[in-house]
């Protein structure tokens, strides 16, 4: 058994949409770490960043990941874009499943992501590229496999299913 499937990648790469679609097709449970944090806190991620700061959010993210890693065994988990910034998070994911990096062209992401609801991108659209470049090596070195999301969500989900033999 491979355990949980953790989807990582830049915000806007399709982690949540691909995760949901893959879960539907395979009958696995789908979890979105950001949505779990929002449900638990009764607040948006943006609000958490603005009122408590990024460090507090990162702690909540690690705590939620830890609970999922212990409680869930075969879930598909959409992770926040910055989850790979912590070695502890990477270790938790590797110990309880596989890490799949969802790659998508940064120009496509920049053209489709709303920066309004993305706390890390608040400054400007060019910041998306700076954030991506600062994280690219972590995404690539932490993943067990990667898939390219350059067509439809359906095709990306099918690619994930085929690669992992789900």
Short mmCIF file of C-alpha atoms in Angstrom, two decimals:
data_model
loop_
_atom_site.label_atom_id
_atom_site.label_comp_id
_atom_site.label_asym_id
_atom_site.label_seq_id
_atom_site.Cartn_x
_atom_site.Cartn_y
_atom_site.Cartn_z
CA UNK A 1 0.00 0.00 0.00
CA UNK A 2 1.40 3.41 -0.94
CA UNK A 3 -0.49 5.36 1.74
CA UNK A 4 -1.61 8.91 1.22
CA UNK A 5 -0.96 10.77 -2.00
CA UNK A 6 0.26 14.30 -1.25
CA UNK A 7 -0.07 16.77 -4.11
CA UNK A 8 2.43 19.62 -3.99
CA UNK A 9 3.20 22.50 -6.33
CA UNK A 10 2.68 26.19 -6.80
CA UNK A 11 -0.64 27.74 -5.99
CA UNK A 12 -2.71 27.59 -9.16
CA UNK A 13 -1.02 24.46 -10.53
CA UNK A 14 -4.22 22.41 -10.13
CA UNK A 15 -3.59 20.42 -6.94
CA UNK A 16 -7.13 20.73 -5.60
CA UNK A 17 -8.92 20.19 -8.93
CA UNK A 18 -6.70 17.24 -9.90
CA UNK A 19 -6.98 15.80 -6.38
CA UNK A 20 -10.78 16.01 -6.36
CA UNK A 21 -11.06 14.48 -9.82
CA UNK A 22 -8.61 11.67 -8.98
CA UNK A 23 -10.45 10.93 -5.71
CA UNK A 24 -13.77 10.74 -7.58
CA UNK A 25 -12.33 8.36 -10.16
CA UNK A 26 -10.62 6.08 -7.63
CA UNK A 27 -13.03 6.21 -4.69
CA UNK A 28 -10.35 7.59 -2.38
CA UNK A 29 -11.00 10.28 0.20
CA UNK A 30 -9.96 13.81 -0.78
CA UNK A 31 -8.61 16.37 1.70
CA UNK A 32 -7.40 19.92 1.14
CA UNK A 33 -5.13 21.07 3.98
CA UNK A 34 -6.03 24.76 3.53
CA UNK A 35 -9.77 23.92 3.58
CA UNK A 36 -9.26 21.81 6.73
CA UNK A 37 -7.51 24.74 8.43
CA UNK A 38 -10.26 27.15 7.35
CA UNK A 39 -12.95 24.81 8.69
CA UNK A 40 -11.14 24.35 12.00
CA UNK A 41 -10.38 28.05 12.54
CA UNK A 42 -13.60 29.40 11.06
CA UNK A 43 -11.42 31.84 9.13
CA UNK A 44 -9.94 32.14 5.66
CA UNK A 45 -6.26 31.46 5.06
CA UNK A 46 -5.90 35.10 4.00
CA UNK A 47 -7.37 36.24 7.32
CA UNK A 48 -5.07 33.88 9.26
CA UNK A 49 -2.05 35.33 7.44
CA UNK A 50 -3.21 38.92 8.03
CA UNK A 51 -4.09 38.54 11.71
CA UNK A 52 -1.68 35.88 13.00
CA UNK A 53 1.12 35.99 10.42
CA UNK A 54 2.80 33.44 8.19
CA UNK A 55 4.67 31.68 11.03
CA UNK A 56 1.39 30.93 12.84
CA UNK A 57 -0.16 29.67 9.62
CA UNK A 58 2.85 27.41 8.91
CA UNK A 59 2.49 25.91 12.40
CA UNK A 60 -1.23 25.24 11.78
CA UNK A 61 -0.32 23.69 8.42
CA UNK A 62 2.23 21.33 10.00
CA UNK A 63 -0.19 20.40 12.81
CA UNK A 64 -2.94 19.61 10.27
CA UNK A 65 -0.53 17.60 8.12
CA UNK A 66 0.61 15.64 11.18
CA UNK A 67 -3.00 14.74 12.05
CA UNK A 68 -3.77 13.71 8.46
CA UNK A 69 -0.57 11.63 8.24
CA UNK A 70 -1.57 9.71 11.38
CA UNK A 71 -5.32 9.42 10.79
CA UNK A 72 -5.60 8.87 7.03
CA UNK A 73 -4.09 5.96 5.14
CA UNK A 74 -5.21 6.22 1.50
CA UNK A 75 -6.36 9.80 1.05
CA UNK A 76 -5.48 12.19 -1.73
CA UNK A 77 -4.27 15.36 -0.02
CA UNK A 78 -3.96 18.77 -1.68
CA UNK A 79 -1.21 20.66 0.12
CA UNK A 80 -0.64 24.39 0.32
CA UNK A 81 2.01 25.74 -2.04
CA UNK A 82 4.46 26.41 0.79
CA UNK A 83 4.21 23.07 2.58
CA UNK A 84 7.57 22.00 1.14
CA UNK A 85 9.35 24.86 2.91
CA UNK A 86 9.55 22.70 6.05
CA UNK A 87 11.75 19.61 6.25
CA UNK A 88 9.41 18.29 8.95
CA UNK A 89 6.48 18.48 6.52
CA UNK A 90 8.42 16.66 3.82
CA UNK A 91 9.38 13.94 6.32
CA UNK A 92 5.76 13.57 7.48
CA UNK A 93 4.56 13.17 3.89
CA UNK A 94 7.30 10.70 2.95
CA UNK A 95 6.66 8.57 6.06
CA UNK A 96 2.92 8.31 5.37
CA UNK A 97 2.69 8.26 1.59
CA UNK A 98 4.04 9.57 -1.68
CA UNK A 99 4.64 13.15 -2.78
CA UNK A 100 3.51 14.11 -6.27
CA UNK A 101 4.67 17.45 -7.64
CA UNK A 102 2.11 18.98 -10.00
CA UNK A 103 4.05 20.98 -12.57
CA UNK A 104 2.39 23.71 -14.60
CA UNK A 105 3.90 26.45 -16.71
CA UNK A 106 4.44 29.50 -14.52
CA UNK A 107 3.08 31.81 -17.22
CA UNK A 108 -0.20 29.86 -17.22
CA UNK A 109 -0.32 30.06 -13.43
CA UNK A 110 0.38 33.81 -13.48
CA UNK A 111 -2.41 34.30 -15.99
CA UNK A 112 -4.99 32.29 -14.08
CA UNK A 113 -4.34 32.82 -10.36
CA UNK A 114 -6.23 35.51 -8.49
CA UNK A 115 -3.68 37.22 -6.25
CA UNK A 116 -6.47 38.70 -4.14
CA UNK A 117 -6.96 35.50 -2.12
CA UNK A 118 -3.32 34.41 -2.09
CA UNK A 119 -1.53 35.97 0.89
CA UNK A 120 1.97 35.10 -0.31
CA UNK A 121 1.33 36.78 -3.67
CA UNK A 122 -0.27 39.95 -2.40
CA UNK A 123 2.36 42.37 -3.73
CA UNK A 124 1.99 41.85 -7.46
CA UNK A 125 1.69 39.30 -10.23
CA UNK A 126 5.49 39.24 -10.79
CA UNK A 127 5.78 37.95 -7.24
CA UNK A 128 4.29 34.63 -8.45
CA UNK A 129 7.42 34.05 -10.51
CA UNK A 130 9.73 35.06 -7.65
CA UNK A 131 7.93 32.74 -5.22
CA UNK A 132 8.05 29.90 -7.74
CA UNK A 133 11.77 30.33 -8.39
CA UNK A 134 12.46 30.36 -4.65
CA UNK A 135 10.53 27.08 -4.21
CA UNK A 136 11.24 25.18 -7.45
CA UNK A 137 14.22 23.23 -6.11
CA UNK A 138 12.25 22.17 -2.99
CA UNK A 139 9.31 20.95 -5.11
CA UNK A 140 11.62 18.96 -7.37
CA UNK A 141 13.88 17.47 -4.69
CA UNK A 142 11.08 16.50 -2.28
CA UNK A 143 8.75 14.70 -4.68
CA UNK A 144 8.62 10.99 -5.40
CA UNK A 145 7.14 11.68 -8.84
CA UNK A 146 5.85 14.59 -10.84
CA UNK A 147 3.13 15.07 -13.42
CA UNK A 148 2.69 17.89 -15.87
CA UNK A 149 -0.64 19.69 -15.81
CA UNK A 150 -0.63 21.23 -19.27
CA UNK A 151 -3.97 20.10 -20.66
CA UNK A 152 -7.25 19.41 -18.86
CA UNK A 153 -7.84 18.46 -15.23
CA UNK A 154 -9.32 15.20 -16.52
CA UNK A 155 -6.13 14.36 -18.41
CA UNK A 156 -3.93 15.28 -15.44
CA UNK A 157 -6.04 13.05 -13.15
CA UNK A 158 -5.81 10.19 -15.65
CA UNK A 159 -2.04 10.68 -15.86
CA UNK A 160 -1.77 10.56 -12.05
CA UNK A 161 -3.92 7.41 -11.90
CA UNK A 162 -1.81 5.71 -14.59
CA UNK A 163 1.51 6.72 -13.03
CA UNK A 164 0.54 5.46 -9.59
CA UNK A 165 -1.42 2.47 -10.92
CA UNK A 166 -4.46 3.42 -8.81
#
